[in-house]
PDB file of C-alpha atoms in Angstrom:
ATOM      1  CA  UNK A   1    -102.648-135.921 -40.436  1.00  0.00           C
ATOM      2  CA  UNK A   2    -102.693-133.179 -43.048  1.00  0.00           C
ATOM      3  CA  UNK A   3    -100.925-130.791 -40.661  1.00  0.00           C
ATOM      4  CA  UNK A   4     -98.360-133.455 -39.754  1.00  0.00           C
ATOM      5  CA  UNK A   5     -97.662-134.222 -43.416  1.00  0.00           C
ATOM      6  CA  UNK A   6     -97.301-130.517 -44.153  1.00  0.00           C
ATOM      7  CA  UNK A   7     -94.797-130.170 -41.313  1.00  0.00           C
ATOM      8  CA  UNK A   8     -92.785-133.164 -42.519  1.00  0.00           C
ATOM      9  CA  UNK A   9     -92.757-131.777 -46.066  1.00  0.00           C
ATOM     10  CA  UNK A  10     -91.676-128.374 -44.803  1.00  0.00           C
ATOM     11  CA  UNK A  11     -88.816-129.893 -42.811  1.00  0.00           C
ATOM     12  CA  UNK A  12     -87.725-131.909 -45.859  1.00  0.00           C
ATOM     13  CA  UNK A  13     -87.750-128.850 -48.090  1.00  0.00           C
ATOM     14  CA  UNK A  14     -85.882-126.803 -45.500  1.00  0.00           C
ATOM     15  CA  UNK A  15     -83.262-129.516 -45.078  1.00  0.00           C
ATOM     16  CA  UNK A  16     -82.788-129.684 -48.830  1.00  0.00           C
ATOM     17  CA  UNK A  17     -82.466-125.922 -49.055  1.00  0.00           C
ATOM     18  CA  UNK A  18     -79.651-125.627 -46.504  1.00  0.00           C
ATOM     19  CA  UNK A  19     -76.916-127.248 -48.605  1.00  0.00           C
ATOM     20  CA  UNK A  20     -78.046-125.136 -51.566  1.00  0.00           C
ATOM     21  CA  UNK A  21     -77.866-122.042 -49.372  1.00  0.00           C
ATOM     22  CA  UNK A  22     -74.308-122.925 -48.386  1.00  0.00           C
ATOM     23  CA  UNK A  23     -73.354-123.460 -52.028  1.00  0.00           C
ATOM     24  CA  UNK A  24     -74.710-120.082 -53.129  1.00  0.00           C
ATOM     25  CA  UNK A  25     -73.111-118.200 -50.196  1.00  0.00           C
ATOM     26  CA  UNK A  26     -72.181-115.372 -50.173  1.00  0.00           C
ATOM     27  CA  UNK A  27     -74.632-113.410 -52.268  1.00  0.00           C
ATOM     28  CA  UNK A  28     -73.183-109.994 -51.382  1.00  0.00           C
ATOM     29  CA  UNK A  29     -70.501-108.284 -49.301  1.00  0.00           C
ATOM     30  CA  UNK A  30     -69.344-110.066 -46.139  1.00  0.00           C
ATOM     31  CA  UNK A  31     -68.480-107.913 -43.130  1.00  0.00           C
ATOM     32  CA  UNK A  32     -66.019-109.172 -40.517  1.00  0.00           C
ATOM     33  CA  UNK A  33     -66.445-107.200 -37.310  1.00  0.00           C
ATOM     34  CA  UNK A  34     -63.234-106.698 -35.343  1.00  0.00           C
ATOM     35  CA  UNK A  35     -64.341-105.330 -31.967  1.00  0.00           C
ATOM     36  CA  UNK A  36     -61.062-103.483 -31.362  1.00  0.00           C
ATOM     37  CA  UNK A  37     -59.099-100.559 -32.725  1.00  0.00           C
ATOM     38  CA  UNK A  38     -57.288-101.118 -36.028  1.00  0.00           C
ATOM     39  CA  UNK A  39     -53.694-102.278 -35.730  1.00  0.00           C
ATOM     40  CA  UNK A  40     -54.032-104.893 -32.973  1.00  0.00           C
ATOM     41  CA  UNK A  41     -53.356-108.599 -33.429  1.00  0.00           C
ATOM     42  CA  UNK A  42     -57.010-109.565 -33.879  1.00  0.00           C
ATOM     43  CA  UNK A  43     -57.319-106.903 -36.572  1.00  0.00           C
ATOM     44  CA  UNK A  44     -54.112-108.054 -38.300  1.00  0.00           C
ATOM     45  CA  UNK A  45     -55.411-111.636 -38.469  1.00  0.00           C
ATOM     46  CA  UNK A  46     -58.876-110.568 -39.628  1.00  0.00           C
ATOM     47  CA  UNK A  47     -57.508-108.484 -42.509  1.00  0.00           C
ATOM     48  CA  UNK A  48     -55.173-111.219 -43.722  1.00  0.00           C
ATOM     49  CA  UNK A  49     -58.029-113.733 -43.784  1.00  0.00           C
ATOM     50  CA  UNK A  50     -60.508-111.251 -45.292  1.00  0.00           C
ATOM     51  CA  UNK A  51     -58.253-110.673 -48.275  1.00  0.00           C
ATOM     52  CA  UNK A  52     -58.098-114.406 -49.029  1.00  0.00           C
ATOM     53  CA  UNK A  53     -61.819-114.989 -48.409  1.00  0.00           C
ATOM     54  CA  UNK A  54     -62.631-112.299 -50.983  1.00  0.00           C
ATOM     55  CA  UNK A  55     -60.678-114.372 -53.522  1.00  0.00           C
ATOM     56  CA  UNK A  56     -62.322-117.641 -52.455  1.00  0.00           C
ATOM     57  CA  UNK A  57     -65.858-116.226 -52.545  1.00  0.00           C
ATOM     58  CA  UNK A  58     -65.493-113.696 -55.394  1.00  0.00           C
ATOM     59  CA  UNK A  59     -67.323-111.183 -53.196  1.00  0.00           C
ATOM     60  CA  UNK A  60     -66.079-108.160 -51.241  1.00  0.00           C
ATOM     61  CA  UNK A  61     -65.014-108.976 -47.677  1.00  0.00           C
ATOM     62  CA  UNK A  62     -64.363-106.002 -45.416  1.00  0.00           C
ATOM     63  CA  UNK A  63     -63.169-105.622 -41.829  1.00  0.00           C
ATOM     64  CA  UNK A  64     -65.139-103.177 -39.718  1.00  0.00           C
ATOM     65  CA  UNK A  65     -63.676-101.982 -36.414  1.00  0.00           C
ATOM     66  CA  UNK A  66     -66.152-101.480 -33.564  1.00  0.00           C
ATOM     67  CA  UNK A  67     -64.006-101.036 -30.439  1.00  0.00           C
ATOM     68  CA  UNK A  68     -65.122-100.738 -26.852  1.00  0.00           C
ATOM     69  CA  UNK A  69     -65.586-102.635 -23.563  1.00  0.00           C
ATOM     70  CA  UNK A  70     -63.092-105.396 -24.432  1.00  0.00           C
ATOM     71  CA  UNK A  71     -64.988-106.428 -27.532  1.00  0.00           C
ATOM     72  CA  UNK A  72     -68.524-106.413 -26.145  1.00  0.00           C
ATOM     73  CA  UNK A  73     -69.806-103.640 -28.439  1.00  0.00           C
ATOM     74  CA  UNK A  74     -68.728-105.414 -31.611  1.00  0.00           C
ATOM     75  CA  UNK A  75     -69.875-108.809 -30.359  1.00  0.00           C
ATOM     76  CA  UNK A  76     -73.358-107.506 -29.612  1.00  0.00           C
ATOM     77  CA  UNK A  77     -73.532-106.185 -33.180  1.00  0.00           C
ATOM     78  CA  UNK A  78     -72.804-109.681 -34.542  1.00  0.00           C
ATOM     79  CA  UNK A  79     -75.382-111.342 -32.285  1.00  0.00           C
ATOM     80  CA  UNK A  80     -78.030-108.911 -33.552  1.00  0.00           C
ATOM     81  CA  UNK A  81     -77.132-109.224 -37.244  1.00  0.00           C
ATOM     82  CA  UNK A  82     -79.045-111.547 -39.612  1.00  0.00           C
ATOM     83  CA  UNK A  83     -77.835-115.124 -39.104  1.00  0.00           C
ATOM     84  CA  UNK A  84     -76.990-115.566 -42.780  1.00  0.00           C
ATOM     85  CA  UNK A  85     -73.192-115.685 -42.562  1.00  0.00           C
ATOM     86  CA  UNK A  86     -72.690-112.237 -44.087  1.00  0.00           C
ATOM     87  CA  UNK A  87     -71.663-110.758 -40.714  1.00  0.00           C
ATOM     88  CA  UNK A  88     -68.826-112.546 -38.935  1.00  0.00           C
ATOM     89  CA  UNK A  89     -66.834-111.914 -35.767  1.00  0.00           C
ATOM     90  CA  UNK A  90     -63.033-111.902 -35.485  1.00  0.00           C
ATOM     91  CA  UNK A  91     -62.254-111.760 -31.793  1.00  0.00           C
ATOM     92  CA  UNK A  92     -59.599-112.323 -29.132  1.00  0.00           C
ATOM     93  CA  UNK A  93     -59.967-115.110 -26.603  1.00  0.00           C
ATOM     94  CA  UNK A  94     -60.524-112.854 -23.596  1.00  0.00           C
ATOM     95  CA  UNK A  95     -63.836-111.573 -24.980  1.00  0.00           C
ATOM     96  CA  UNK A  96     -65.102-115.164 -24.993  1.00  0.00           C
ATOM     97  CA  UNK A  97     -63.467-116.556 -21.854  1.00  0.00           C
ATOM     98  CA  UNK A  98     -62.991-113.576 -19.502  1.00  0.00           C
ATOM     99  CA  UNK A  99     -65.819-111.149 -20.254  1.00  0.00           C
ATOM    100  CA  UNK A 100     -68.563-113.494 -18.965  1.00  0.00           C
ATOM    101  CA  UNK A 101     -66.946-113.402 -15.510  1.00  0.00           C
ATOM    102  CA  UNK A 102     -65.871-109.738 -15.496  1.00  0.00           C
ATOM    103  CA  UNK A 103     -68.910-107.902 -16.873  1.00  0.00           C
ATOM    104  CA  UNK A 104     -72.107-107.933 -14.826  1.00  0.00           C
ATOM    105  CA  UNK A 105     -74.347-106.935 -17.752  1.00  0.00           C
ATOM    106  CA  UNK A 106     -72.572-108.434 -20.728  1.00  0.00           C
ATOM    107  CA  UNK A 107     -75.434-108.263 -23.215  1.00  0.00           C
ATOM    108  CA  UNK A 108     -74.570-111.588 -24.828  1.00  0.00           C
ATOM    109  CA  UNK A 109     -74.078-115.221 -23.870  1.00  0.00           C
ATOM    110  CA  UNK A 110     -71.199-116.927 -25.671  1.00  0.00           C
ATOM    111  CA  UNK A 111     -72.871-120.342 -25.782  1.00  0.00           C
ATOM    112  CA  UNK A 112     -76.364-119.070 -26.549  1.00  0.00           C
ATOM    113  CA  UNK A 113     -75.693-116.223 -28.998  1.00  0.00           C
ATOM    114  CA  UNK A 114     -72.557-117.206 -30.935  1.00  0.00           C
ATOM    115  CA  UNK A 115     -71.690-120.099 -33.235  1.00  0.00           C
ATOM    116  CA  UNK A 116     -68.019-121.158 -33.280  1.00  0.00           C
ATOM    117  CA  UNK A 117     -66.293-121.366 -36.655  1.00  0.00           C
ATOM    118  CA  UNK A 118     -62.611-121.905 -35.850  1.00  0.00           C
ATOM    119  CA  UNK A 119     -59.647-120.605 -33.953  1.00  0.00           C
ATOM    120  CA  UNK A 120     -57.398-118.701 -36.331  1.00  0.00           C
ATOM    121  CA  UNK A 121     -54.142-118.107 -34.494  1.00  0.00           C
ATOM    122  CA  UNK A 122     -52.296-118.036 -31.218  1.00  0.00           C
ATOM    123  CA  UNK A 123     -49.619-115.651 -30.006  1.00  0.00           C
ATOM    124  CA  UNK A 124     -47.377-115.260 -27.038  1.00  0.00           C
ATOM    125  CA  UNK A 125     -47.656-112.097 -24.998  1.00  0.00           C
ATOM    126  CA  UNK A 126     -44.592-110.045 -24.204  1.00  0.00           C
ATOM    127  CA  UNK A 127     -43.857-107.839 -21.209  1.00  0.00           C
ATOM    128  CA  UNK A 128     -42.546-104.540 -22.575  1.00  0.00           C
ATOM    129  CA  UNK A 129     -41.480-101.388 -20.770  1.00  0.00           C
ATOM    130  CA  UNK A 130     -40.775 -97.800 -21.757  1.00  0.00           C
ATOM    131  CA  UNK A 131     -36.997 -97.249 -22.127  1.00  0.00           C
ATOM    132  CA  UNK A 132     -37.071 -94.824 -19.184  1.00  0.00           C
ATOM    133  CA  UNK A 133     -37.942 -97.658 -16.784  1.00  0.00           C
ATOM    134  CA  UNK A 134     -34.690 -98.603 -14.981  1.00  0.00           C
ATOM    135  CA  UNK A 135     -35.138-102.343 -15.459  1.00  0.00           C
ATOM    136  CA  UNK A 136     -33.697-104.728 -18.018  1.00  0.00           C
ATOM    137  CA  UNK A 137     -34.944-107.936 -16.432  1.00  0.00           C
ATOM    138  CA  UNK A 138     -38.134-109.100 -14.743  1.00  0.00           C
ATOM    139  CA  UNK A 139     -36.373-109.316 -11.373  1.00  0.00           C
ATOM    140  CA  UNK A 140     -35.176-105.717 -11.742  1.00  0.00           C
ATOM    141  CA  UNK A 141     -38.711-104.616 -12.645  1.00  0.00           C
ATOM    142  CA  UNK A 142     -40.090-106.349  -9.548  1.00  0.00           C
ATOM    143  CA  UNK A 143     -37.477-104.589  -7.426  1.00  0.00           C
ATOM    144  CA  UNK A 144     -38.350-101.177  -8.907  1.00  0.00           C
ATOM    145  CA  UNK A 145     -42.078-101.804  -8.431  1.00  0.00           C
ATOM    146  CA  UNK A 146     -41.618-102.868  -4.813  1.00  0.00           C
ATOM    147  CA  UNK A 147     -39.459 -99.818  -4.096  1.00  0.00           C
ATOM    148  CA  UNK A 148     -42.133 -97.539  -5.594  1.00  0.00           C
ATOM    149  CA  UNK A 149     -45.462 -99.256  -4.876  1.00  0.00           C
ATOM    150  CA  UNK A 150     -48.417 -97.956  -6.872  1.00  0.00           C
ATOM    151  CA  UNK A 151     -46.338 -95.575  -9.009  1.00  0.00           C
ATOM    152  CA  UNK A 152     -45.706 -97.788 -12.041  1.00  0.00           C
ATOM    153  CA  UNK A 153     -48.676 -98.098 -14.380  1.00  0.00           C
ATOM    154  CA  UNK A 154     -49.394-100.820 -16.897  1.00  0.00           C
ATOM    155  CA  UNK A 155     -51.536-100.356 -19.979  1.00  0.00           C
ATOM    156  CA  UNK A 156     -53.965-102.935 -21.299  1.00  0.00           C
ATOM    157  CA  UNK A 157     -56.241-103.331 -24.300  1.00  0.00           C
ATOM    158  CA  UNK A 158     -59.238-102.883 -21.985  1.00  0.00           C
ATOM    159  CA  UNK A 159     -60.798-104.158 -18.783  1.00  0.00           C
ATOM    160  CA  UNK A 160     -60.941-107.950 -18.970  1.00  0.00           C
ATOM    161  CA  UNK A 161     -58.520-108.124 -21.894  1.00  0.00           C
ATOM    162  CA  UNK A 162     -55.720-110.659 -22.086  1.00  0.00           C
ATOM    163  CA  UNK A 163     -53.225-107.914 -21.239  1.00  0.00           C
ATOM    164  CA  UNK A 164     -55.248-106.943 -18.178  1.00  0.00           C
ATOM    165  CA  UNK A 165     -55.432-110.526 -16.918  1.00  0.00           C
ATOM    166  CA  UNK A 166     -51.714-111.042 -17.509  1.00  0.00           C
ATOM    167  CA  UNK A 167     -50.993-107.902 -15.495  1.00  0.00           C
ATOM    168  CA  UNK A 168     -53.185-109.036 -12.625  1.00  0.00           C
ATOM    169  CA  UNK A 169     -51.677-112.521 -12.693  1.00  0.00           C
ATOM    170  CA  UNK A 170     -48.208-110.960 -12.582  1.00  0.00           C
ATOM    171  CA  UNK A 171     -49.229-108.867  -9.561  1.00  0.00           C
ATOM    172  CA  UNK A 172     -50.652-111.910  -7.778  1.00  0.00           C
ATOM    173  CA  UNK A 173     -47.550-114.037  -8.443  1.00  0.00           C
ATOM    174  CA  UNK A 174     -44.968-111.365  -7.537  1.00  0.00           C
ATOM    175  CA  UNK A 175     -46.706-109.251  -4.903  1.00  0.00           C
ATOM    176  CA  UNK A 176     -46.057-105.954  -6.712  1.00  0.00           C
ATOM    177  CA  UNK A 177     -48.473-103.014  -6.737  1.00  0.00           C
ATOM    178  CA  UNK A 178     -49.087-101.717 -10.281  1.00  0.00           C
ATOM    179  CA  UNK A 179     -51.711 -99.246 -11.490  1.00  0.00           C
ATOM    180  CA  UNK A 180     -53.928-100.559 -14.303  1.00  0.00           C
ATOM    181  CA  UNK A 181     -54.729 -98.139 -17.154  1.00  0.00           C
ATOM    182  CA  UNK A 182     -57.219 -99.650 -19.665  1.00  0.00           C
ATOM    183  CA  UNK A 183     -57.526 -98.507 -23.289  1.00  0.00           C
ATOM    184  CA  UNK A 184     -59.895 -99.268 -26.176  1.00  0.00           C
ATOM    185  CA  UNK A 185     -57.540-101.667 -27.886  1.00  0.00           C
ATOM    186  CA  UNK A 186     -53.828-102.287 -28.269  1.00  0.00           C
ATOM    187  CA  UNK A 187     -52.928 -99.482 -30.687  1.00  0.00           C
ATOM    188  CA  UNK A 188     -53.786 -96.497 -28.433  1.00  0.00           C
ATOM    189  CA  UNK A 189     -52.224 -98.262 -25.435  1.00  0.00           C
ATOM    190  CA  UNK A 190     -48.955 -98.818 -27.295  1.00  0.00           C
ATOM    191  CA  UNK A 191     -48.969 -95.195 -28.472  1.00  0.00           C
ATOM    192  CA  UNK A 192     -49.155 -93.958 -24.877  1.00  0.00           C
ATOM    193  CA  UNK A 193     -46.568 -96.506 -23.760  1.00  0.00           C
ATOM    194  CA  UNK A 194     -44.118 -95.253 -26.375  1.00  0.00           C
ATOM    195  CA  UNK A 195     -44.902 -91.703 -25.272  1.00  0.00           C
ATOM    196  CA  UNK A 196     -44.156 -92.526 -21.641  1.00  0.00           C
ATOM    197  CA  UNK A 197     -47.674 -91.886 -20.302  1.00  0.00           C
ATOM    198  CA  UNK A 198     -47.618 -95.469 -18.949  1.00  0.00           C
ATOM    199  CA  UNK A 199     -44.578 -97.538 -18.047  1.00  0.00           C
ATOM    200  CA  UNK A 200     -45.248-101.128 -19.060  1.00  0.00           C
ATOM    201  CA  UNK A 201     -47.651-103.472 -20.822  1.00  0.00           C
ATOM    202  CA  UNK A 202     -48.377-107.126 -21.513  1.00  0.00           C
ATOM    203  CA  UNK A 203     -49.271-107.149 -25.192  1.00  0.00           C
ATOM    204  CA  UNK A 204     -49.545-109.643 -28.040  1.00  0.00           C
ATOM    205  CA  UNK A 205     -46.156-109.950 -29.726  1.00  0.00           C
ATOM    206  CA  UNK A 206     -47.402-108.939 -33.214  1.00  0.00           C
ATOM    207  CA  UNK A 207     -48.670-105.614 -31.852  1.00  0.00           C
ATOM    208  CA  UNK A 208     -45.283-104.518 -30.468  1.00  0.00           C
ATOM    209  CA  UNK A 209     -42.682-106.493 -32.422  1.00  0.00           C
ATOM    210  CA  UNK A 210     -41.649-103.587 -34.657  1.00  0.00           C
ATOM    211  CA  UNK A 211     -41.426-101.193 -31.693  1.00  0.00           C
ATOM    212  CA  UNK A 212     -39.172-103.674 -29.889  1.00  0.00           C
ATOM    213  CA  UNK A 213     -36.933-104.008 -32.926  1.00  0.00           C
ATOM    214  CA  UNK A 214     -36.819-100.216 -33.318  1.00  0.00           C
ATOM    215  CA  UNK A 215     -35.881 -99.706 -29.666  1.00  0.00           C
ATOM    216  CA  UNK A 216     -39.020 -97.725 -28.848  1.00  0.00           C
ATOM    217  CA  UNK A 217     -39.928-100.379 -26.284  1.00  0.00           C
ATOM    218  CA  UNK A 218     -37.790-102.795 -24.279  1.00  0.00           C
ATOM    219  CA  UNK A 219     -38.873-106.440 -24.063  1.00  0.00           C
ATOM    220  CA  UNK A 220     -38.201-108.037 -20.682  1.00  0.00           C
ATOM    221  CA  UNK A 221     -39.866-111.433 -21.097  1.00  0.00           C
ATOM    222  CA  UNK A 222     -42.456-113.448 -22.983  1.00  0.00           C
ATOM    223  CA  UNK A 223     -45.385-115.011 -21.144  1.00  0.00           C
ATOM    224  CA  UNK A 224     -45.332-118.430 -22.834  1.00  0.00           C
ATOM    225  CA  UNK A 225     -43.539-121.540 -21.590  1.00  0.00           C
ATOM    226  CA  UNK A 226     -40.984-121.308 -24.411  1.00  0.00           C
ATOM    227  CA  UNK A 227     -39.054-118.421 -25.929  1.00  0.00           C
ATOM    228  CA  UNK A 228     -40.310-116.932 -29.160  1.00  0.00           C
ATOM    229  CA  UNK A 229     -38.181-117.637 -32.252  1.00  0.00           C
ATOM    230  CA  UNK A 230     -38.763-113.990 -33.220  1.00  0.00           C
ATOM    231  CA  UNK A 231     -37.160-112.846 -29.932  1.00  0.00           C
ATOM    232  CA  UNK A 232     -34.733-115.669 -29.096  1.00  0.00           C
ATOM    233  CA  UNK A 233     -32.733-113.567 -26.618  1.00  0.00           C
ATOM    234  CA  UNK A 234     -35.793-112.599 -24.582  1.00  0.00           C
ATOM    235  CA  UNK A 235     -36.416-115.062 -21.705  1.00  0.00           C
ATOM    236  CA  UNK A 236     -39.746-116.358 -20.499  1.00  0.00           C
ATOM    237  CA  UNK A 237     -41.262-114.949 -17.312  1.00  0.00           C
ATOM    238  CA  UNK A 238     -40.921-118.412 -15.777  1.00  0.00           C
ATOM    239  CA  UNK A 239     -37.184-118.376 -16.567  1.00  0.00           C
ATOM    240  CA  UNK A 240     -37.006-114.935 -14.984  1.00  0.00           C
ATOM    241  CA  UNK A 241     -38.009-116.052 -11.506  1.00  0.00           C
ATOM    242  CA  UNK A 242     -41.810-116.368 -11.683  1.00  0.00           C
ATOM    243  CA  UNK A 243     -42.317-120.146 -12.006  1.00  0.00           C
ATOM    244  CA  UNK A 244     -45.469-121.493 -13.634  1.00  0.00           C
ATOM    245  CA  UNK A 245     -46.270-118.282 -15.514  1.00  0.00           C
ATOM    246  CA  UNK A 246     -47.497-119.568 -18.882  1.00  0.00           C
ATOM    247  CA  UNK A 247     -50.157-117.666 -20.807  1.00  0.00           C
ATOM    248  CA  UNK A 248     -50.935-116.927 -24.419  1.00  0.00           C
ATOM    249  CA  UNK A 249     -53.695-115.271 -26.400  1.00  0.00           C
ATOM    250  CA  UNK A 250     -55.659-116.935 -29.168  1.00  0.00           C
ATOM    251  CA  UNK A 251     -58.068-115.586 -31.757  1.00  0.00           C
ATOM    252  CA  UNK A 252     -61.175-116.945 -33.420  1.00  0.00           C
ATOM    253  CA  UNK A 253     -63.938-116.468 -35.970  1.00  0.00           C
ATOM    254  CA  UNK A 254     -67.576-116.886 -34.929  1.00  0.00           C
ATOM    255  CA  UNK A 255     -71.011-116.201 -36.378  1.00  0.00           C
ATOM    256  CA  UNK A 256     -74.489-115.566 -35.000  1.00  0.00           C
ATOM    257  CA  UNK A 257     -75.837-118.646 -33.209  1.00  0.00           C
ATOM    258  CA  UNK A 258     -78.837-119.216 -35.540  1.00  0.00           C
ATOM    259  CA  UNK A 259     -76.621-119.478 -38.619  1.00  0.00           C
ATOM    260  CA  UNK A 260     -77.747-122.709 -40.367  1.00  0.00           C
ATOM    261  CA  UNK A 261     -75.581-125.752 -39.713  1.00  0.00           C
ATOM    262  CA  UNK A 262     -74.657-126.270 -43.372  1.00  0.00           C
ATOM    263  CA  UNK A 263     -73.627-122.632 -43.673  1.00  0.00           C
ATOM    264  CA  UNK A 264     -71.523-122.868 -40.514  1.00  0.00           C
ATOM    265  CA  UNK A 265     -69.707-125.844 -42.036  1.00  0.00           C
ATOM    266  CA  UNK A 266     -69.118-123.891 -45.246  1.00  0.00           C
ATOM    267  CA  UNK A 267     -67.756-120.932 -43.266  1.00  0.00           C
ATOM    268  CA  UNK A 268     -65.428-123.201 -41.296  1.00  0.00           C
ATOM    269  CA  UNK A 269     -64.135-124.787 -44.495  1.00  0.00           C
ATOM    270  CA  UNK A 270     -63.522-121.388 -46.110  1.00  0.00           C
ATOM    271  CA  UNK A 271     -61.706-119.847 -43.127  1.00  0.00           C
ATOM    272  CA  UNK A 272     -59.545-122.939 -42.555  1.00  0.00           C
ATOM    273  CA  UNK A 273     -58.747-122.931 -46.287  1.00  0.00           C
ATOM    274  CA  UNK A 274     -57.736-119.263 -46.082  1.00  0.00           C
ATOM    275  CA  UNK A 275     -55.425-120.060 -43.163  1.00  0.00           C
ATOM    276  CA  UNK A 276     -53.767-122.786 -45.246  1.00  0.00           C
ATOM    277  CA  UNK A 277     -52.879-120.308 -47.999  1.00  0.00           C
ATOM    278  CA  UNK A 278     -49.127-119.751 -48.309  1.00  0.00           C
ATOM    279  CA  UNK A 279     -49.391-115.950 -48.517  1.00  0.00           C
ATOM    280  CA  UNK A 280     -51.629-115.771 -45.441  1.00  0.00           C
ATOM    281  CA  UNK A 281     -49.304-118.072 -43.510  1.00  0.00           C
ATOM    282  CA  UNK A 282     -46.250-116.018 -44.447  1.00  0.00           C
ATOM    283  CA  UNK A 283     -47.959-112.756 -43.517  1.00  0.00           C
ATOM    284  CA  UNK A 284     -49.150-113.997 -40.128  1.00  0.00           C
ATOM    285  CA  UNK A 285     -46.023-115.972 -39.241  1.00  0.00           C
ATOM    286  CA  UNK A 286     -43.870-112.920 -39.942  1.00  0.00           C
ATOM    287  CA  UNK A 287     -46.021-111.004 -37.465  1.00  0.00           C
ATOM    288  CA  UNK A 288     -45.529-113.626 -34.763  1.00  0.00           C
ATOM    289  CA  UNK A 289     -48.834-115.467 -35.123  1.00  0.00           C
ATOM    290  CA  UNK A 290     -48.910-119.264 -34.821  1.00  0.00           C
ATOM    291  CA  UNK A 291     -51.687-120.397 -37.170  1.00  0.00           C
ATOM    292  CA  UNK A 292     -54.253-122.756 -35.634  1.00  0.00           C
ATOM    293  CA  UNK A 293     -57.337-123.445 -37.806  1.00  0.00           C
ATOM    294  CA  UNK A 294     -58.591-126.355 -35.692  1.00  0.00           C
ATOM    295  CA  UNK A 295     -62.331-126.035 -36.434  1.00  0.00           C
ATOM    296  CA  UNK A 296     -65.575-125.362 -34.607  1.00  0.00           C
ATOM    297  CA  UNK A 297     -65.579-128.300 -32.184  1.00  0.00           C
ATOM    298  CA  UNK A 298     -62.069-127.556 -30.937  1.00  0.00           C
ATOM    299  CA  UNK A 299     -62.929-123.875 -30.537  1.00  0.00           C
ATOM    300  CA  UNK A 300     -65.998-124.677 -28.441  1.00  0.00           C
ATOM    301  CA  UNK A 301     -63.926-126.936 -26.169  1.00  0.00           C
ATOM    302  CA  UNK A 302     -61.194-124.309 -25.811  1.00  0.00           C
ATOM    303  CA  UNK A 303     -63.709-121.633 -24.798  1.00  0.00           C
ATOM    304  CA  UNK A 304     -65.038-123.884 -22.022  1.00  0.00           C
ATOM    305  CA  UNK A 305     -61.566-124.825 -20.805  1.00  0.00           C
ATOM    306  CA  UNK A 306     -60.122-121.292 -20.675  1.00  0.00           C
ATOM    307  CA  UNK A 307     -63.241-119.794 -19.086  1.00  0.00           C
ATOM    308  CA  UNK A 308     -62.613-122.022 -16.060  1.00  0.00           C
ATOM    309  CA  UNK A 309     -58.900-121.111 -15.903  1.00  0.00           C
ATOM    310  CA  UNK A 310     -59.351-117.333 -16.074  1.00  0.00           C
ATOM    311  CA  UNK A 311     -62.314-117.295 -13.705  1.00  0.00           C
ATOM    312  CA  UNK A 312     -59.927-118.092 -10.852  1.00  0.00           C
ATOM    313  CA  UNK A 313     -57.687-115.123 -11.739  1.00  0.00           C
ATOM    314  CA  UNK A 314     -60.665-112.768 -12.102  1.00  0.00           C
ATOM    315  CA  UNK A 315     -62.013-113.750  -8.695  1.00  0.00           C
ATOM    316  CA  UNK A 316     -58.617-113.551  -6.982  1.00  0.00           C
ATOM    317  CA  UNK A 317     -57.979-110.086  -8.454  1.00  0.00           C
ATOM    318  CA  UNK A 318     -61.566-109.004  -7.678  1.00  0.00           C
ATOM    319  CA  UNK A 319     -62.153-107.715 -11.214  1.00  0.00           C
ATOM    320  CA  UNK A 320     -65.772-106.746 -11.826  1.00  0.00           C
ATOM    321  CA  UNK A 321     -67.397-104.212 -14.140  1.00  0.00           C
ATOM    322  CA  UNK A 322     -70.982-102.970 -13.872  1.00  0.00           C
ATOM    323  CA  UNK A 323     -72.177-101.657 -17.212  1.00  0.00           C
TER     324      UNK A 323
END
């Protein structure tokens, strides 16, 4: 009985301590790990939120870039960090919904090792080409690709990334033969695309919007079901002769799985509050990000749903990485 009473008392004290822990959080600098190169959409969102969280918490909040293997390197770092909320993950959807099917030795389990906080934003992808490509429409691009099979290359943010899956889906739907060239994030891929080392790319709109406006890249179509208000003259891929093509990328914040429940709730409240800030909304909307902020439960459901959808594309395209 003494042992049982001690256990009950311990549980009571622990339960009482969790709300207090959440109230005193954070006690020092918070690090948001962005598992991509600086300059991509996930990084843009993370930095906008970090700036507001620093104001909310009155503690430094920094973004640390740890690129590689479509986010797996940075994600592993978060899963191995202390589960005290001071190390968070800002990640793109593909690392949560595609990586588990693509990578044979992932090193983490999304459901077992990560705790959802909230989705942060959603963006359309845009098919862009180097100006030297003799195509101004999707149908013209398909014609060029079919006339020169295997000679046009498309860049992506990495194997298993949203850009990679969009490229493979495009190949499956149109029957074209394109060479995939993966990079460690959007920024280096866009640099090589502008330089003409690769010919086309499916990238998040915020990552290439300025290059499109400057004429460094030519936008042929957006991947969503509706046109983007930032590029009203650019048609959808579905409008352009590839019916049913409707994809987008979304982004999320997560923490280590063993983060206490009360602290998870406090993190969710803080991040959603940051997303509601007028300055953050203006900054992200101007970049082409549709703000979401729908909470942990909705994020968990979305991960499950999209994992099923992309698994079919991964298997059809025979994408597999042994690492």
